[in-house]
Coordinates of C-alpha atoms in Angstrom, one line a residue:
M1174 CA 0.0 0.0 0.0
S1175 CA 1.4 3.3 -1.0
G1176 CA 2.0 6.3 1.4
E1177 CA -0.6 8.4 -0.5
T1178 CA -3.2 5.7 0.1
V1179 CA -2.4 5.6 3.8
R1180 CA -2.6 9.4 4.0
A1181 CA -6.0 9.4 2.2
G1182 CA -7.4 6.7 4.4
D1183 CA -6.1 8.6 7.5
L1184 CA -7.7 11.8 6.3
A1185 CA -11.0 9.9 5.6
R1186 CA -11.0 8.4 9.1
R1187 CA -10.3 11.8 10.7
A1188 CA -13.1 13.5 8.7
A1189 CA -15.6 10.8 9.7
A1190 CA -14.6 11.2 13.3
A1191 CA -15.0 15.0 13.1
A1192 CA -18.4 14.7 11.5
A1193 CA -19.6 12.2 14.3
A1194 CA -18.3 14.7 17.0
L1195 CA -20.2 17.5 15.3
R1196 CA -23.4 15.5 15.2
V1197 CA -23.3 14.9 19.0
M1198 CA -22.0 18.3 20.0
P1199 CA -24.7 20.2 21.9
D1200 CA -26.2 23.4 20.4
G1201 CA -25.2 26.8 21.6
R1202 CA -21.4 26.2 22.3
I1203 CA -21.1 30.0 22.0
Q1204 CA -21.8 31.1 25.4
G1205 CA -21.5 34.0 27.9
R1206 CA -22.5 34.7 31.5
V1207 CA -25.1 36.8 33.3
A1208 CA -23.5 39.9 34.9
T1209 CA -26.5 41.6 36.4
A1210 CA -30.2 40.7 36.6
G1211 CA -33.2 42.8 37.1
A1212 CA -37.0 42.5 36.9
L1213 CA -37.2 43.1 33.2
S1214 CA -33.6 42.6 31.8
V1215 CA -30.3 40.9 32.2
E1216 CA -26.8 42.1 31.3
I1217 CA -24.4 39.6 29.6
T1218 CA -20.8 39.4 29.3
G1219 CA -18.6 37.3 26.9
L1220 CA -20.8 37.4 23.9
Q1221 CA -20.5 41.0 22.6
S1222 CA -18.5 40.1 19.5
F1223 CA -21.2 37.7 18.3
L1224 CA -24.3 39.7 19.1
S1225 CA -26.3 42.3 17.4
C1226 CA -29.5 44.0 18.4
G1227 CA -32.3 41.6 17.8
S1228 CA -30.2 38.4 18.3
R1229 CA -31.7 35.6 20.3
V1230 CA -30.1 34.0 23.3
E1231 CA -31.1 31.5 26.0
V1232 CA -30.5 32.3 29.7
M1233 CA -30.2 29.2 31.9
G1234 CA -32.4 29.5 34.9
A1235 CA -33.3 27.1 37.8
G1236 CA -36.6 26.1 35.8
G1237 CA -34.8 25.7 32.5
P1238 CA -33.7 27.9 29.6
V1239 CA -35.4 31.3 29.3
P1240 CA -35.4 32.8 25.6
A1241 CA -34.5 36.3 25.4
E1242 CA -33.5 39.0 22.9
I1243 CA -30.7 41.6 22.7
V1244 CA -32.0 45.0 23.0
A1245 CA -28.9 47.1 23.7
L1246 CA -25.2 46.7 23.3
S1247 CA -22.2 48.4 24.9
P1248 CA -18.4 47.7 24.6
D1249 CA -18.3 45.4 27.6
R1250 CA -21.9 44.2 28.0
A1251 CA -25.1 43.3 26.2
R1252 CA -28.6 43.9 27.6
A1253 CA -31.2 41.2 26.9
M1254 CA -35.0 41.2 27.7
P1255 CA -36.7 37.8 28.3
F1256 CA -39.7 36.2 26.7
G1257 CA -40.7 34.7 30.0
P1258 CA -40.2 35.2 33.7
L1259 CA -36.6 35.5 35.0
D1260 CA -37.4 33.4 38.2
G1261 CA -34.4 31.4 39.1
V1262 CA -31.8 33.2 37.0
R1263 CA -28.6 33.8 39.1
L1264 CA -25.4 35.8 38.6
G1265 CA -23.0 33.9 36.5
A1266 CA -25.8 31.8 34.9
T1267 CA -25.0 30.5 31.4
V1268 CA -26.2 32.4 28.4
L1269 CA -26.3 30.5 25.0
F1270 CA -26.1 32.3 21.6
R1271 CA -29.0 31.2 19.3
G1272 CA -28.6 33.5 16.3
D1273 CA -31.4 35.5 14.5
A1274 CA -35.1 34.8 15.0
V1275 CA -36.8 32.6 12.3
L1276 CA -40.2 30.9 11.9
R1277 CA -41.1 28.1 9.5
P1278 CA -44.9 28.8 8.9
G1279 CA -46.8 27.1 6.1
A1280 CA -50.2 25.7 5.1
G1281 CA -50.1 23.3 7.9
W1282 CA -50.5 26.2 10.4
L1283 CA -54.0 27.0 9.2
G1284 CA -56.5 26.3 11.9
R1285 CA -53.9 26.6 14.8
V1286 CA -53.3 29.0 17.6
V1287 CA -49.7 29.8 18.3
D1288 CA -47.6 32.0 20.6
P1289 CA -45.2 34.7 19.2
L1290 CA -42.4 32.1 19.3
G1291 CA -44.2 29.7 17.0
R1292 CA -45.2 27.3 19.8
P1293 CA -48.7 25.8 19.8
M1294 CA -51.2 27.1 22.2
D1295 CA -54.2 25.0 21.4
G1296 CA -53.1 21.6 22.7
L1297 CA -53.2 20.0 19.3
G1298 CA -49.6 18.9 19.1
P1299 CA -46.5 20.1 17.2
L1300 CA -46.9 22.5 14.4
P1301 CA -45.7 21.0 11.0
P1302 CA -42.8 23.1 9.8
G1303 CA -43.1 24.9 6.5
P1304 CA -40.9 24.5 3.5
V1305 CA -38.8 27.7 4.1
A1306 CA -37.4 29.5 7.1
H1307 CA -38.5 33.1 7.3
A1308 CA -36.7 35.7 9.2
V1309 CA -38.9 37.4 11.7
R1310 CA -37.1 40.7 11.3
R1311 CA -36.9 41.6 7.6
P1312 CA -37.3 44.8 5.5
P1313 CA -40.4 45.4 3.4
P1314 CA -40.4 44.8 -0.3
E1315 CA -38.5 47.4 -2.3
A1316 CA -41.0 50.2 -3.2
G1317 CA -40.0 50.2 -6.9
L1318 CA -40.6 46.4 -7.2
R1319 CA -43.9 46.1 -5.4
A1320 CA -47.0 45.3 -7.3
R1321 CA -49.9 47.7 -7.5
L1322 CA -53.1 47.2 -5.4
G1323 CA -55.5 44.6 -6.7
P1324 CA -59.3 44.7 -7.4
R1325 CA -61.7 45.8 -4.8
L1326 CA -62.3 43.4 -1.9
H1327 CA -65.6 42.8 -0.3
L1328 CA -65.5 42.6 3.5
G1329 CA -69.1 41.7 4.2
V1330 CA -69.8 44.8 6.3
R1331 CA -72.1 47.2 4.4
A1332 CA -70.9 50.3 6.1
L1333 CA -67.2 49.6 4.9
D1334 CA -68.0 48.1 1.5
A1335 CA -70.2 51.1 0.4
F1336 CA -68.3 53.9 2.2
C1337 CA -64.7 52.8 2.8
T1338 CA -64.3 50.3 -0.1
M1339 CA -61.0 48.5 0.2
R1340 CA -58.8 47.1 -2.5
R1341 CA -56.6 43.9 -2.2
G1342 CA -53.4 44.6 -0.6
Q1343 CA -54.6 47.8 1.1
R1344 CA -53.9 48.7 4.8
L1345 CA -56.7 50.2 6.9
G1346 CA -56.8 51.3 10.4
L1347 CA -59.8 50.8 12.8
F1348 CA -59.7 53.7 15.4
A1349 CA -61.8 53.4 18.5
A1350 CA -61.8 53.7 22.3
S1351 CA -62.3 50.6 24.4
G1352 CA -65.8 49.0 24.4
V1353 CA -67.0 50.4 21.1
G1354 CA -67.2 47.1 19.3
K1355 CA -63.8 46.5 17.6
S1356 CA -63.7 42.9 18.5
T1357 CA -67.2 42.3 17.2
L1358 CA -66.4 44.0 14.0
L1359 CA -63.2 42.0 13.5
S1360 CA -65.2 38.8 14.0
M1361 CA -67.6 40.0 11.2
L1362 CA -64.7 40.7 8.9
A1363 CA -63.0 37.3 9.7
R1364 CA -66.3 35.5 8.6
G1365 CA -67.3 37.7 5.6
A1366 CA -64.1 38.9 4.1
E1367 CA -62.9 37.6 0.6
C1368 CA -59.5 36.0 1.1
D1369 CA -57.7 32.7 1.1
A1370 CA -56.3 32.8 4.5
I1371 CA -56.6 35.0 7.7
V1372 CA -53.9 35.8 10.1
L1373 CA -55.3 37.1 13.4
C1374 CA -52.9 38.8 15.7
L1375 CA -54.0 39.4 19.4
V1376 CA -51.6 41.6 21.2
G1377 CA -52.2 42.1 24.9
E1378 CA -55.6 40.6 24.9
R1379 CA -57.3 39.3 28.1
G1380 CA -56.7 35.6 28.4
R1381 CA -60.3 34.6 29.0
E1382 CA -61.4 36.2 25.8
L1383 CA -59.3 34.0 23.6
R1384 CA -61.5 30.9 23.6
E1385 CA -64.7 32.9 23.4
F1386 CA -63.4 34.8 20.3
L1387 CA -62.3 31.5 18.7
E1388 CA -65.5 29.5 19.4
D1389 CA -68.3 32.1 19.3
D1390 CA -67.0 34.8 16.9
L1391 CA -64.6 33.2 14.6
G1392 CA -66.3 29.7 14.6
P1393 CA -65.0 26.4 13.2
E1394 CA -65.2 27.6 9.5
G1395 CA -63.4 30.8 10.2
L1396 CA -60.7 29.1 12.3
A1397 CA -60.1 26.5 9.6
R1398 CA -58.7 29.2 7.2
S1399 CA -56.9 31.2 10.0
V1400 CA -53.7 31.3 12.0
V1401 CA -54.1 33.0 15.4
V1402 CA -51.0 34.5 17.0
C1403 CA -51.7 35.4 20.6
A1404 CA -49.8 37.2 23.4
T1405 CA -52.1 37.9 26.4
S1406 CA -51.9 41.0 28.6
D1407 CA -49.8 39.2 31.3
A1408 CA -47.0 38.4 28.8
P1409 CA -43.7 40.2 29.0
P1410 CA -43.4 43.3 26.8
L1411 CA -41.0 41.6 24.5
M1412 CA -43.6 38.7 23.8
R1413 CA -46.4 41.3 23.1
R1414 CA -44.3 43.2 20.6
E1415 CA -43.1 39.9 19.1
A1416 CA -46.7 38.9 18.4
A1417 CA -47.0 41.6 15.8
Y1418 CA -43.8 40.6 14.1
A1419 CA -44.6 36.8 14.2
A1420 CA -48.1 37.5 12.7
M1421 CA -46.6 39.5 9.9
T1422 CA -44.1 36.8 9.2
V1423 CA -46.8 34.2 9.0
A1424 CA -48.8 36.4 6.6
E1425 CA -45.7 36.9 4.4
A1426 CA -45.1 33.1 4.2
L1427 CA -48.7 32.5 3.3
A1428 CA -48.7 35.3 0.6
A1429 CA -45.3 34.0 -0.8
E1430 CA -47.3 30.7 -1.6
G1431 CA -49.7 32.8 -3.8
R1432 CA -52.5 33.2 -1.2
Q1433 CA -54.5 36.4 -0.7
V1434 CA -54.0 36.9 3.0
L1435 CA -56.1 39.1 5.3
L1436 CA -54.1 40.2 8.4
M1437 CA -56.0 41.5 11.3
M1438 CA -54.1 43.0 14.3
D1439 CA -55.7 44.0 17.6
S1440 CA -54.1 46.3 18.5
L1441 CA -51.3 48.5 17.3
T1442 CA -51.6 50.7 20.5
R1443 CA -50.7 47.7 22.7
F1444 CA -47.7 46.9 20.3
A1445 CA -46.6 50.5 20.8
L1446 CA -47.0 50.3 24.5
A1447 CA -44.8 47.2 24.5
C1448 CA -42.2 49.0 22.4
R1449 CA -42.3 51.8 24.8
E1450 CA -41.5 49.4 27.7
I1451 CA -38.7 47.8 25.8
G1452 CA -37.3 51.2 24.8
L1453 CA -37.3 52.5 28.4
A1454 CA -35.7 49.4 29.7
A1455 CA -33.0 49.7 27.0
G1456 CA -32.2 53.3 28.1
E1457 CA -34.1 55.3 25.5
P1458 CA -35.3 58.7 26.7
P1459 CA -39.1 59.2 26.9
A1460 CA -40.4 61.8 24.4
T1461 CA -43.9 62.4 23.3
R1462 CA -46.3 61.4 26.1
G1463 CA -43.7 59.1 27.4
Y1464 CA -43.3 57.1 24.1
T1465 CA -39.6 56.6 23.2
P1466 CA -38.3 57.6 19.8
G1467 CA -37.9 53.9 18.8
V1468 CA -41.6 53.4 18.9
F1469 CA -42.2 55.7 15.9
A1470 CA -39.4 54.0 14.1
E1471 CA -40.9 50.4 14.7
L1472 CA -44.4 51.3 13.5
P1473 CA -43.5 51.9 9.8
R1474 CA -41.0 49.0 9.8
L1475 CA -43.9 46.8 10.8
L1476 CA -46.7 48.3 8.7
E1477 CA -44.8 48.7 5.5
R1478 CA -44.3 44.9 5.3
A1479 CA -48.1 44.5 4.6
G1480 CA -49.5 45.2 1.3
P1481 CA -48.9 43.8 -2.2
G1482 CA -45.6 41.9 -2.5
A1483 CA -43.0 42.1 -5.3
E1484 CA -44.5 41.4 -8.7
Q1485 CA -42.4 38.1 -9.1
N1486 CA -43.8 36.7 -5.8
G1487 CA -46.6 34.6 -7.3
G1488 CA -49.4 37.2 -6.9
G1489 CA -49.9 36.9 -3.2
A1490 CA -50.8 40.1 -1.1
I1491 CA -51.4 40.9 2.5
T1492 CA -54.6 43.1 3.1
G1493 CA -54.1 44.7 6.5
L1494 CA -56.7 45.7 9.1
F1495 CA -55.1 47.2 12.1
T1496 CA -57.0 48.4 15.3
V1497 CA -55.8 51.4 17.2
L1498 CA -57.0 51.9 20.8
V1499 CA -57.3 55.6 21.1
E1500 CA -56.8 57.0 24.7
G1501 CA -59.7 58.8 26.1
D1502 CA -61.4 59.1 22.6
D1503 CA -58.5 61.4 21.6
H1504 CA -57.9 60.5 17.9
D1505 CA -54.9 62.8 17.8
E1506 CA -52.8 61.2 20.4
P1507 CA -49.3 60.3 19.2
V1508 CA -49.8 56.5 18.1
A1509 CA -53.0 57.2 16.4
D1510 CA -51.6 60.3 14.5
A1511 CA -48.5 58.3 13.5
V1512 CA -50.5 55.3 12.3
R1513 CA -53.0 57.4 10.3
G1514 CA -50.1 58.8 8.3
I1515 CA -48.8 55.4 7.4
L1516 CA -51.9 53.4 6.5
D1517 CA -54.1 53.8 3.4
G1518 CA -57.2 54.8 5.2
H1519 CA -59.0 55.0 8.6
V1520 CA -62.2 53.8 10.0
V1521 CA -63.5 55.7 13.1
L1522 CA -65.8 53.9 15.6
D1523 CA -67.7 56.4 17.7
R1524 CA -69.1 55.6 21.2
R1525 CA -72.1 57.9 20.7
I1526 CA -73.2 56.0 17.7
G1527 CA -73.2 52.9 19.6
E1528 CA -75.1 54.4 22.4
R1529 CA -77.8 55.3 20.0
G1530 CA -78.1 51.6 19.2
R1531 CA -76.5 51.5 15.7
W1532 CA -73.8 48.8 15.3
P1533 CA -71.2 48.6 14.0
A1534 CA -70.7 52.1 15.3
I1535 CA -68.8 53.4 12.3
D1536 CA -68.7 57.2 11.9
I1537 CA -69.1 57.3 8.2
L1538 CA -68.2 61.1 7.9
R1539 CA -64.9 60.7 9.7
S1540 CA -63.8 57.5 7.9
L1541 CA -61.9 57.4 4.7
S1542 CA -60.5 54.9 2.3
R1543 CA -57.7 56.4 0.2
T1544 CA -58.2 53.9 -2.6
V1545 CA -61.9 54.7 -3.2
P1546 CA -61.2 56.9 -6.3
G1547 CA -59.6 53.9 -8.0
C1548 CA -62.1 51.1 -7.2
L1549 CA -65.6 52.7 -7.7
E1550 CA -67.7 53.1 -10.8
P1551 CA -68.8 56.6 -11.5
H1552 CA -72.4 55.9 -10.5
E1553 CA -71.2 54.3 -7.2
R1554 CA -69.1 57.3 -6.5
T1555 CA -72.0 59.7 -7.1
L1556 CA -74.3 57.5 -4.8
M1557 CA -71.8 57.4 -2.0
T1558 CA -71.1 61.2 -2.2
R1559 CA -74.8 61.9 -2.1
A1560 CA -75.3 59.6 0.9
R1561 CA -72.4 61.2 2.8
A1562 CA -74.0 64.7 2.0
V1563 CA -77.3 63.6 3.3
L1564 CA -75.8 62.3 6.6
S1565 CA -73.7 65.5 7.0
L1566 CA -76.7 67.7 6.6
Q1567 CA -78.9 65.7 8.9
G1568 CA -76.2 66.0 11.5
D1569 CA -76.0 69.8 11.0
M1570 CA -79.7 70.3 11.3
A1571 CA -80.3 67.7 14.2
E1572 CA -80.1 70.4 16.9
L1573 CA -82.5 72.7 15.2
V1574 CA -85.0 69.9 14.6
R1575 CA -84.8 68.8 18.3
L1576 CA -85.6 72.4 19.4
G1577 CA -88.4 72.8 16.9
A1578 CA -86.7 75.6 15.2
Y1579 CA -86.9 74.1 11.7
K1580 CA -90.3 74.0 9.9
A1581 CA -90.8 71.3 7.2
G1582 CA -90.8 72.7 3.7
T1583 CA -88.4 75.5 4.4
D1584 CA -85.5 73.9 2.6
P1585 CA -86.0 71.0 0.1
A1586 CA -82.4 69.8 0.7
V1587 CA -82.9 69.7 4.5
D1588 CA -86.3 67.9 4.0
E1589 CA -84.6 65.3 1.9
A1590 CA -81.8 64.8 4.5
L1591 CA -84.4 64.4 7.3
R1592 CA -86.2 61.8 5.1
L1593 CA -83.4 59.8 4.0
G1594 CA -81.0 60.1 6.9
P1595 CA -82.9 57.5 9.1
R1596 CA -83.0 55.1 6.2
I1597 CA -79.2 55.3 5.6
E1598 CA -78.8 54.8 9.3
A1599 CA -80.9 51.7 9.1
F1600 CA -78.8 50.5 6.0
L1601 CA -75.6 50.9 8.1
H1602 CA -76.9 48.9 11.0
Q1603 CA -75.9 45.2 10.7
R1604 CA -76.1 42.5 13.1
K1605 CA -73.1 40.2 13.4
D1606 CA -75.1 37.1 12.4
E1607 CA -76.7 38.9 9.3
P1608 CA -76.0 37.5 5.9
M1609 CA -73.1 39.2 4.2
L1610 CA -73.3 41.0 0.9
T1611 CA -70.7 41.7 -1.8
V1612 CA -69.6 45.2 -2.7
D1613 CA -72.1 45.2 -5.6
G1614 CA -74.8 44.0 -3.3
A1615 CA -74.0 46.7 -0.8
F1616 CA -74.3 49.5 -3.5
S1617 CA -77.5 48.0 -4.8
A1618 CA -79.0 48.0 -1.2
L1619 CA -77.8 51.6 -0.7
A1620 CA -79.3 52.6 -4.0
S1621 CA -82.6 51.1 -3.1
T1622 CA -82.5 52.9 0.2
M1623 CA -81.9 56.3 -1.4
E1624 CA -84.6 55.8 -4.1
Q1625 CA -87.4 54.9 -1.8
P1626 CA -90.4 57.3 -2.1
P1627 CA -91.4 59.4 0.9
A1628 CA -93.7 57.8 3.3
P1629 CA -97.4 58.8 2.8
T1630 CA -98.8 61.4 5.2

């Protein structure tokens, strides 16, 4: 046997031994130590050269590993916030480097309820991995390569289909204070909207409401075409913020397979509050109403990922409906004002309308879809404009009518508004179990309402 043959055999044996050692080597050999620990964060030494903001690590506690994310870096230390409680974490505890955050969502996730880390919450066993790993943090498609908005999309809610008509790939905000029917409106949209798949993101929701929403509002048929990502109100701020990014990643994965995806997020305000907590813990200074500057950088980074994808992506698009919980009915508070400038329209829910008994309590005159000019026929636009004018004039004259200061017959336009206004209000009223109409059906029903003759005297 020649020397070259011996050397080749020796190298082969060494390579095989090295491969076997790699197979049994435990993950996370890159490790550091906990230097300080607090209620919301830990500081780590020994990993600075491997880390960047957003990197994932695992902190070894008495009850097992606690996943965490790097939120700030300095020359000698890194600060991490956990996705769970830090109970049992001691000084000097081992910290393992896990790399960047990824999820593997796919069609097998439809019908499932998951947490922001992609773990099942419904007790139905492990989630089948999708074909491709998707980074949780990624930039939106390049603006010059994005497809245009698609055809108009029927949502099944007459007030929206006729007065705030949406197009496929549009992003719309639902602005309301607490207790004005946002969740009920979302359940109507989940059942009636025209789409292939739904991604429902619940950020900071009350834990007891999850099953009620799934079983009573969404129902088995709605859940079958949905992926629900949930972080309850007692979850750490990092978990609540991550829910929004995880839901966006799931929506992107389904859209990349050519599906038309409806992403509904409740709510952006709780996402912003979680970002504020994280920013303050990372040392950012408070600015507008206590919100840190990073909050207003995170909002467009998240929201710009929704919409039509790149033209070569198989035709899938993400239509977004994002709720904004306005504080004290102040629709000009910082988060609402920032979101309104990013999205393609806004729908305002008014408590006074609900108190009058008209649900959904959508204020038509304060709501706007920026894509309406491009998706309505001329006769539909004329009809919508006339109906808005009737509602506006009726509102202007309401006080005079209540005081008895207006006499019928004085102004034909006012007489028409007082006659048609209640009929339009009846058209806008819709029970959540009422049969859904298409956009064409909504305009036909509105035209019938506007054309009814006056009641006999």
